[in-house]
Coordinates of C-alpha atoms in Angstrom, one line a residue:
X30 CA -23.4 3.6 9.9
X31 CA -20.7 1.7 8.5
X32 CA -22.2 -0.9 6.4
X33 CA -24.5 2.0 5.3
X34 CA -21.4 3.4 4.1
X35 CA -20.8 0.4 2.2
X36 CA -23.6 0.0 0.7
X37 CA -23.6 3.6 -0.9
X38 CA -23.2 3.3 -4.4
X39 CA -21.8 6.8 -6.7
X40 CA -23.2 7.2 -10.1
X41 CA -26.1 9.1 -12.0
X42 CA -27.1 5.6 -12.9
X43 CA -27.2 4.2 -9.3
X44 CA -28.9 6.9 -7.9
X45 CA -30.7 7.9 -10.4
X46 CA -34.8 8.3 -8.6
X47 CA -33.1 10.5 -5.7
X48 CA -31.3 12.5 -8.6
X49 CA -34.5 13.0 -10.6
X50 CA -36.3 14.6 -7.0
X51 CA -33.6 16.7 -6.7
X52 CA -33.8 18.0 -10.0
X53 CA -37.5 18.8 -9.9
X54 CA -36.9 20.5 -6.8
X55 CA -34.7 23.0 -8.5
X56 CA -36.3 23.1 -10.9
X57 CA -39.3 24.8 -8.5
X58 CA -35.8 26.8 -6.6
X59 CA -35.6 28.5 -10.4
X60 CA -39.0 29.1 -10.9
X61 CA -38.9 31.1 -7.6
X62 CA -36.5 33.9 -8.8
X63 CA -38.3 33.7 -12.3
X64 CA -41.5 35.0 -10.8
X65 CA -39.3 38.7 -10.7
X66 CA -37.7 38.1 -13.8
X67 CA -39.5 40.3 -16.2
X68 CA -42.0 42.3 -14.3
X69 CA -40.1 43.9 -11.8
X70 CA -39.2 46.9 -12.5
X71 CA -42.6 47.9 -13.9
X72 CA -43.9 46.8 -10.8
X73 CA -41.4 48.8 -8.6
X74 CA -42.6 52.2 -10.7
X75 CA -46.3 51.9 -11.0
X76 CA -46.8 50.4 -7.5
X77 CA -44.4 52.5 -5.6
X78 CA -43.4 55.3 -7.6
X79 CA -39.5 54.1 -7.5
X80 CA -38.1 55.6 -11.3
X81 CA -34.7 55.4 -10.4
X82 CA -32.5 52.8 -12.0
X83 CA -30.2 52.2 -8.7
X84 CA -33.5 52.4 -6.6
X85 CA -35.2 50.0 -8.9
X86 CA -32.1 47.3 -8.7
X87 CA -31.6 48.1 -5.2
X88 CA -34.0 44.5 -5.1
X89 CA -31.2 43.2 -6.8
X90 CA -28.8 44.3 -4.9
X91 CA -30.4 43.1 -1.6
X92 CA -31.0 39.5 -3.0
X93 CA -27.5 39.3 -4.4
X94 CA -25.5 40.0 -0.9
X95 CA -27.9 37.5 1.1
X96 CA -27.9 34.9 -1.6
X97 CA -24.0 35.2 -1.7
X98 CA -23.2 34.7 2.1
X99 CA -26.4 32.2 2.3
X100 CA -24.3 29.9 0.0
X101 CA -21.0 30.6 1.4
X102 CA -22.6 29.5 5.1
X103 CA -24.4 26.6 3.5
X104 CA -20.9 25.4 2.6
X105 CA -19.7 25.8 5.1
X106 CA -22.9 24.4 7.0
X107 CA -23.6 21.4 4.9
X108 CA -21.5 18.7 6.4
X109 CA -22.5 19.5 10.0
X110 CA -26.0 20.4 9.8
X111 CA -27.0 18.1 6.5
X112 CA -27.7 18.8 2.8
X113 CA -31.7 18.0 3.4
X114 CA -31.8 20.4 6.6
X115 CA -30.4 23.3 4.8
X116 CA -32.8 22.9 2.1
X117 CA -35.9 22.7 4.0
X118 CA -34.8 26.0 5.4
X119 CA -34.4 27.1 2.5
X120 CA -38.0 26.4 1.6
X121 CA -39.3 27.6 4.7
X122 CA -38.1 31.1 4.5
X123 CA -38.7 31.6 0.7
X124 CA -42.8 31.0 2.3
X125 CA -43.5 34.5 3.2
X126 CA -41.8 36.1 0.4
X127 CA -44.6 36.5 -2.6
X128 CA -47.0 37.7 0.1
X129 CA -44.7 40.4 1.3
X130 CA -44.5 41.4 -2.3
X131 CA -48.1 41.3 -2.6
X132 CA -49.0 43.2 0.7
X133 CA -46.1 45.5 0.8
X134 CA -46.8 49.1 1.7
X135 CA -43.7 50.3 1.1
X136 CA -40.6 49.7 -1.1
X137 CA -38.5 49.0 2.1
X138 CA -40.6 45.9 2.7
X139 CA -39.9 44.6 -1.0
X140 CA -36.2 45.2 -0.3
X141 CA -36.9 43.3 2.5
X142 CA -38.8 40.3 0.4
X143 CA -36.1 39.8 -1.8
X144 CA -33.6 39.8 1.2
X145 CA -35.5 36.6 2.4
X146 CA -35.7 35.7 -1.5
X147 CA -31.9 35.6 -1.7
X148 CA -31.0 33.6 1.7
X149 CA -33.5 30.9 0.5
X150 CA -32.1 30.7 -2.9
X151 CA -28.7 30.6 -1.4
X152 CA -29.8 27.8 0.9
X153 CA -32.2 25.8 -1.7
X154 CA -29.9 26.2 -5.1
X155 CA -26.2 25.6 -3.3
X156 CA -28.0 22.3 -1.4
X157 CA -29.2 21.0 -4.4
X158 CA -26.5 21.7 -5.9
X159 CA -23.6 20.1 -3.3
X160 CA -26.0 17.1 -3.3
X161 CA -26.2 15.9 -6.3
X162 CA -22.6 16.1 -6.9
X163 CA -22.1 13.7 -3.7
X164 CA -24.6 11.4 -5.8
X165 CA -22.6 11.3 -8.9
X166 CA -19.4 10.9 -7.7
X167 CA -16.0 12.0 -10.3
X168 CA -18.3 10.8 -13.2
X169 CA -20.8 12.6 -15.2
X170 CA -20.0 15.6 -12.5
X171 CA -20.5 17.9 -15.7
X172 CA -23.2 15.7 -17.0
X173 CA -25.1 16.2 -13.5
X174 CA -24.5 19.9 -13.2
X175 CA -25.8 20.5 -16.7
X176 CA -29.4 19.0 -15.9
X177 CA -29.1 20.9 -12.3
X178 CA -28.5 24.2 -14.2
X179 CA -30.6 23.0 -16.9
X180 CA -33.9 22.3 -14.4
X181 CA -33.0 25.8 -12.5
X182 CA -33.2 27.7 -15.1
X183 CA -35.1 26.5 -17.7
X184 CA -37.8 27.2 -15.1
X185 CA -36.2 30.9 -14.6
X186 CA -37.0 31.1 -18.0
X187 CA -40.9 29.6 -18.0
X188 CA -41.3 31.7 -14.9
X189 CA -40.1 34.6 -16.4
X190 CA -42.6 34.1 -19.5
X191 CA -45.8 33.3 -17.9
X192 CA -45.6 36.1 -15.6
X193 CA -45.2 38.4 -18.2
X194 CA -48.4 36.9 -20.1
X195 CA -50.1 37.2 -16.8
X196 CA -49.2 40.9 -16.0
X197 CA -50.1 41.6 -19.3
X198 CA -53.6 40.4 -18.8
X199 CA -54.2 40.6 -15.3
X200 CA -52.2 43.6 -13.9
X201 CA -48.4 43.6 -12.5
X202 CA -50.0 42.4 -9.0
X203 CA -51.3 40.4 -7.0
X204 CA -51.6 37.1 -9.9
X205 CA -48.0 36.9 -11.0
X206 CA -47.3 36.5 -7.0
X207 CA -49.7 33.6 -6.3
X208 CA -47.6 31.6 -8.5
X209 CA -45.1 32.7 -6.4
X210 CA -46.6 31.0 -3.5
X211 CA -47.9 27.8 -5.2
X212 CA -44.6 27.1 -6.4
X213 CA -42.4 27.6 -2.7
X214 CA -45.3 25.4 -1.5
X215 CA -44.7 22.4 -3.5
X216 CA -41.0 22.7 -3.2
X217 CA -41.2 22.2 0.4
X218 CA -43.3 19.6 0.5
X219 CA -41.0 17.8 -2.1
X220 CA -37.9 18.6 0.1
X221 CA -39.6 17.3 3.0
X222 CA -40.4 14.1 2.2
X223 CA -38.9 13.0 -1.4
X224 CA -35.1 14.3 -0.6
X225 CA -32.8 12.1 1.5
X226 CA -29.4 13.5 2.9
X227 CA -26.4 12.3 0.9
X228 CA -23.4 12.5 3.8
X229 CA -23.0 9.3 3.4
X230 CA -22.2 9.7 -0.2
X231 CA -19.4 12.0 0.7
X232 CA -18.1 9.8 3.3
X233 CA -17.8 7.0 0.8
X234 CA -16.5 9.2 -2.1
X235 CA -13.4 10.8 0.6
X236 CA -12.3 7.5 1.6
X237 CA -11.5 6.5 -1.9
X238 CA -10.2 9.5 -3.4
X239 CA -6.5 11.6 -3.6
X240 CA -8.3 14.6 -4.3
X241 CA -5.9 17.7 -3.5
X242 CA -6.6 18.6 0.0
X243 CA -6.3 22.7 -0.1
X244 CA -4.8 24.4 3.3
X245 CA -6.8 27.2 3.3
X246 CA -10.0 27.1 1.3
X247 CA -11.3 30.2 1.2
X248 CA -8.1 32.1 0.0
X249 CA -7.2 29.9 -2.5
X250 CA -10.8 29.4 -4.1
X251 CA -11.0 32.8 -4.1
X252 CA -7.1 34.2 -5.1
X253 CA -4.8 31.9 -4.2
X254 CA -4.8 29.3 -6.6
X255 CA -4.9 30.0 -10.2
X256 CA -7.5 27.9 -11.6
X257 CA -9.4 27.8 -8.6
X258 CA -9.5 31.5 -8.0
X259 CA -9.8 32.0 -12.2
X260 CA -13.2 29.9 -12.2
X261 CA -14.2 32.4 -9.2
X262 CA -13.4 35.5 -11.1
X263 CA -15.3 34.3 -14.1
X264 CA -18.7 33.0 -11.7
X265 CA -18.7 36.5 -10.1
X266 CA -18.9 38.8 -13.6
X267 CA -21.2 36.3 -15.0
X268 CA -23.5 37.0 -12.5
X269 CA -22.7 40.8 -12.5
X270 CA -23.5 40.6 -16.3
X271 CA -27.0 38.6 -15.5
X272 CA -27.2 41.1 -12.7
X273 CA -27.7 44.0 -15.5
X274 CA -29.7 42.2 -17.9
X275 CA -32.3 41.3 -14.7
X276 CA -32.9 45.0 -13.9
X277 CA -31.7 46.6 -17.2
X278 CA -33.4 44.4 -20.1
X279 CA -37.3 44.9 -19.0
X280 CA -36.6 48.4 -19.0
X281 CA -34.6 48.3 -22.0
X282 CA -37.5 46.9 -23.9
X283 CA -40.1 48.5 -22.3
X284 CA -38.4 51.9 -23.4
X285 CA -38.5 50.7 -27.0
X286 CA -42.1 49.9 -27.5
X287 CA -42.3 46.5 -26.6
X288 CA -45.6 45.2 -24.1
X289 CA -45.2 43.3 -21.2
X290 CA -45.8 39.9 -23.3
X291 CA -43.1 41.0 -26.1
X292 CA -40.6 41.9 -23.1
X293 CA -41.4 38.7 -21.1
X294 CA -40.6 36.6 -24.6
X295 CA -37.2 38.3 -25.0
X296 CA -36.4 38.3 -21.3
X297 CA -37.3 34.3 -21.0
X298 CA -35.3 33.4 -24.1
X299 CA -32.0 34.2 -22.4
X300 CA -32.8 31.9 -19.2
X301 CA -33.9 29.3 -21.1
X302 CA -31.6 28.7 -24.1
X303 CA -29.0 29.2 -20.7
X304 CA -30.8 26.6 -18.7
X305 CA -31.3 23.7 -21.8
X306 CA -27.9 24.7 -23.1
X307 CA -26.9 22.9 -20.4
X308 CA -28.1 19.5 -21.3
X309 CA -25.2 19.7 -23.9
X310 CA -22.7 21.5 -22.4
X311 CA -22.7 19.8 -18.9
X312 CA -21.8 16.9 -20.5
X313 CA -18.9 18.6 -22.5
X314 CA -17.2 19.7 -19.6
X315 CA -17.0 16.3 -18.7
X316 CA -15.1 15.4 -21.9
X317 CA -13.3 18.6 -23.5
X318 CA -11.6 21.5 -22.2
X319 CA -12.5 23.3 -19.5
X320 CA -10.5 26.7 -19.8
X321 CA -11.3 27.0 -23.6
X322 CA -15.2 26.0 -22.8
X323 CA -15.1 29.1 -20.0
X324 CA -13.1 31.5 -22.3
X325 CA -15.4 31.4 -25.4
X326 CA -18.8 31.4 -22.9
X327 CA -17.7 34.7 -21.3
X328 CA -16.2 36.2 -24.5
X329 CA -19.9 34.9 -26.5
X330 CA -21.5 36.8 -23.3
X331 CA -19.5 39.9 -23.6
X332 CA -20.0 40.4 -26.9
X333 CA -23.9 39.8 -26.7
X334 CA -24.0 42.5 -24.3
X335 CA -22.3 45.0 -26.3
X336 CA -24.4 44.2 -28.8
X337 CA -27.6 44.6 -27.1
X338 CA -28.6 48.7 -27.2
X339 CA -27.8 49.0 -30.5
X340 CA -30.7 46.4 -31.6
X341 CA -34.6 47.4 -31.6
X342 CA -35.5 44.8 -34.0
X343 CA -37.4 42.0 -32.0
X344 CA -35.8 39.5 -33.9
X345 CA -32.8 40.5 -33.5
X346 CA -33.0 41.5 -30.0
X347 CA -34.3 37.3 -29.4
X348 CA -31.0 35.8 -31.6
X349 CA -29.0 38.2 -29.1
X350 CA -30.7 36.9 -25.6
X351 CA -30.4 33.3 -27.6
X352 CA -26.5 34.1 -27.9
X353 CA -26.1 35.6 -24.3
X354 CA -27.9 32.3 -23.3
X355 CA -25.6 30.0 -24.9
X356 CA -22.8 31.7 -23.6
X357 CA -23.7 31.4 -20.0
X358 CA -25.0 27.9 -20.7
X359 CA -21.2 27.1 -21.6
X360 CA -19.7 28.3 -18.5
X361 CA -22.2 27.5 -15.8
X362 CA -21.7 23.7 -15.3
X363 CA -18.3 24.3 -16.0
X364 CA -17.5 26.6 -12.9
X365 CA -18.6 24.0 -10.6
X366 CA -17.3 21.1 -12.1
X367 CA -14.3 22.6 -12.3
X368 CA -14.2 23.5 -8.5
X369 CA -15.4 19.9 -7.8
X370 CA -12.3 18.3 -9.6
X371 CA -9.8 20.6 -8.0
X372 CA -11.0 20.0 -4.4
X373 CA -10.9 17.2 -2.0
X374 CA -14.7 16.0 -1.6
X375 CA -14.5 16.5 2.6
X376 CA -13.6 20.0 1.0
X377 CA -15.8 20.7 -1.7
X378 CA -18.8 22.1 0.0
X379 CA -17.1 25.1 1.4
X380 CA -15.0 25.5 -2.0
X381 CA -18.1 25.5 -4.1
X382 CA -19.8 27.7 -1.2
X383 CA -16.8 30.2 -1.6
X384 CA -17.1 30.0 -5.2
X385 CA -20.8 30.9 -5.1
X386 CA -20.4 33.7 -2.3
X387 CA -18.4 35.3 -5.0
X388 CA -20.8 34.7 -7.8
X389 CA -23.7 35.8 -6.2
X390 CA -22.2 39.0 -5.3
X391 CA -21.6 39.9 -8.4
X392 CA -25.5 40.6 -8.8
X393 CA -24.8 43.7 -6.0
X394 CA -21.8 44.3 -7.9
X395 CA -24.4 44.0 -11.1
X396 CA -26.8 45.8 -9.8
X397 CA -25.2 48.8 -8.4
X398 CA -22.5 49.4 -10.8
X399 CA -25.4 49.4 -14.0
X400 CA -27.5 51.2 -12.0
X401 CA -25.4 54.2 -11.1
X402 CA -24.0 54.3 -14.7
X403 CA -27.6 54.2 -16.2
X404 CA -28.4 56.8 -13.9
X405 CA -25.6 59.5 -14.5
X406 CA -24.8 58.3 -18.0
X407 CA -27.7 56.4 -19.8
X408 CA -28.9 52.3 -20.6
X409 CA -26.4 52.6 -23.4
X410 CA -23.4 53.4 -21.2
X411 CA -24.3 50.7 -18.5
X412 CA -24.7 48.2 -20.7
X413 CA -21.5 48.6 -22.6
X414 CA -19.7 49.0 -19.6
X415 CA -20.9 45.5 -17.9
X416 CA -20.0 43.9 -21.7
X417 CA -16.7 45.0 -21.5
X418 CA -15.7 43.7 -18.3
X419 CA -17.5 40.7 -19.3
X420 CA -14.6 40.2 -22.1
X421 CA -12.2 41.5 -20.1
X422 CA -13.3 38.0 -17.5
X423 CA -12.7 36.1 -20.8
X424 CA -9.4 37.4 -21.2
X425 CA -8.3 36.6 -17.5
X426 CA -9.4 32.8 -18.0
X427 CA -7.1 32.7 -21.2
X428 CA -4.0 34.6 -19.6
X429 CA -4.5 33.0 -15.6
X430 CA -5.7 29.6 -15.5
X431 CA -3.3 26.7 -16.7
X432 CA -5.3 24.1 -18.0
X433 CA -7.9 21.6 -16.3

């Protein structure tokens, strides 16, 4: 085990084959939550009858609290049980979920679906995540969490796309699903015999560093610590925001005239200017400043957002998604390589899984909060609600966090 440890090498360029595995592989976790992206809540009404907007992103809500404690537990998890392990798992559950979506007689069995949905994306998207940090080592963290976040959801984005082409021309269900199921089929196969564990990685990379060592993780990830628990702030409105604009958007389209195809263009737009963003701005976050990158991404989103129900112009409607892309592109890799610099690397598992129990929460948060107020209030009103604490996040980051 020891001279293994020796012979580890850290660095995008040293490792870069096991890398390029890992980032097909999310690429296939992103394509898994695209496959819901834009037909959802068309399918939720004409197959089950469900017209509510809080009963229609109760799905969202589901997926949100299981993907947010899955990645809390796989940080917690990863160093004891092993990156690979956890995302095999991961791949095993997600299985069964396109065919309970397909066979479902019920809308408690969806709910259920996307329960199973969220604990395997918590599981696949934090492993791949921890892991190829432990690859890269201090350099190119930003770099290597852009073309994570670029592979994820650039895929979201695809996903999101060709389903809609396919409902369009082939119904709401069963075809979007079987891509559903080809795609958690070919992830698993790649996890289980392309990905190797990287403990050793992190075993190399702790001996070597003076990385602050934090005495009580949780707390001061989440409130404690200023940058630290600033980042978390941010990571959980960005995904309330996202949250909205997964249940809200389709509906918000689909209200104004647009098909299924036109929907599925504007909804995939936002995922994917998000996801290749990244190619750019993970490398910035290596180089510039972190705070001022995460207070213009979330004050670009907010104002996006705000922006959004007072557009019907399809045009317009696309430079907007572009906009609410690049915003989100600009603080993605940037949460987690700031959460990386400011922790210890025997630490950083269970930081970055407290930062992402909080983030992923925010899609419950999202999801119920929008829904009730489009309920009682109208689209309009939940949308400018979730923009405006979306600046307010933006604020936060300029007033809270010192420098990074």
């Amino acid at each position: 085990m020891n001279n293994r440890q020796q012979s580890v090498q850290l660095g995008l360029k040293e490792n870069w084959k096991q890398f390029t595995v890992l980032v097909i592989v999310n690429a296939f976790v992103g394509a898994m939550i695209g496959m819901e992206r834009t037909i959802f809540p068309q399918f939720a009404e004409i197959t089950f009858g469900v017209a509510s907007k809080t009963a229609i992103l109760s799905f969202i809500t589901a997926f949100g609290l299981t993907k947010a404690f899955a990645n809390y537990y796989t940080g917690r998890l990863a160093n004891r049980i092993g990156r690979k392990n956890l995302l095999v798992i991961g791949w095993l559950i997600a299985l069964p979920v396109p065919l309970l979506l397909i066979y479902a007689p019920s809308w408690n069995w969806v709910i259920f679906a996307n329960m199973l949905l969220g604990l395997s994306q918590g599981l696949t998207w934090s492993s791949t995540v921890v892991m190829k940090i432990d690859l890269v080592g201090e350099k190119n963290r930003g770099l290597a969490m852009g073309l994570n976040e670029f592979a994820g959801y650039l895929a979201v984005g695809l996903m999101a796309l060709l389903t809609g082409v396919v409902a369009e021309n082939y119904g709401i269900t069963p075809y979007p699903f079987y891509l559903g199921l080809a795609v958690a089929a070919i992830g698993l196969l790649l996890s289980l015999f392309w990905v190797r564990d990287t403990r050793t990685h992190v075993h190399s990379e702790s001996n070597a560093s003076n990385g602050p060592y934090l005495k009580q993780v949780f707390w001061e990830t989440t409130l404690k610590n200023k940058a630290l628990s600033s980042v978390t702030q941010a990571g959980l409105i960005n995904n309330l925001n996202d949250g909205m604009i997964w249940g809200l958007l389709p509906i918000l389209l689909l209200s104004a005239g647009f098909n299924h195809e036109r929907a599925g263009i504007i909804t995939a737009i936002y995922p994917t200017v998000w996801g290749m963003g990244q190619l750019v701005t993970g490398k910035m976050a290596d180089h510039f400043d972190k705070k001022r990158m995460l207070f213009w991404g979330m004050l670009i989103q907010g104002l996006a957002i705000v922006a959004l129900p007072f557009q019907l112009d399809f045009y317009l409607l696309a430079l907007i998604a572009a906009l609410l892309g690049l915003g989100t592109a600009m603080v993605y890799p940037t949460f987690l390589t700031t959460i990386a610099q400011l922790t210890n690397p025997v630490q950083r598992a269970e930081s970055i899984g407290t930062f992402r129990l909080w983030r992923d929460l925010g899609y419950a948060f999202g999801a119920i909060l929008s829904g009730l107020t489009a309920d009682a209030f109208g689209l309009t009103a939940a949308i400018l609600l979730i923009g405006i604490l979306t600046i307010a996040s933006s604020l936060i980051i300029q007033f809270r966090m010192p420098r990074v």
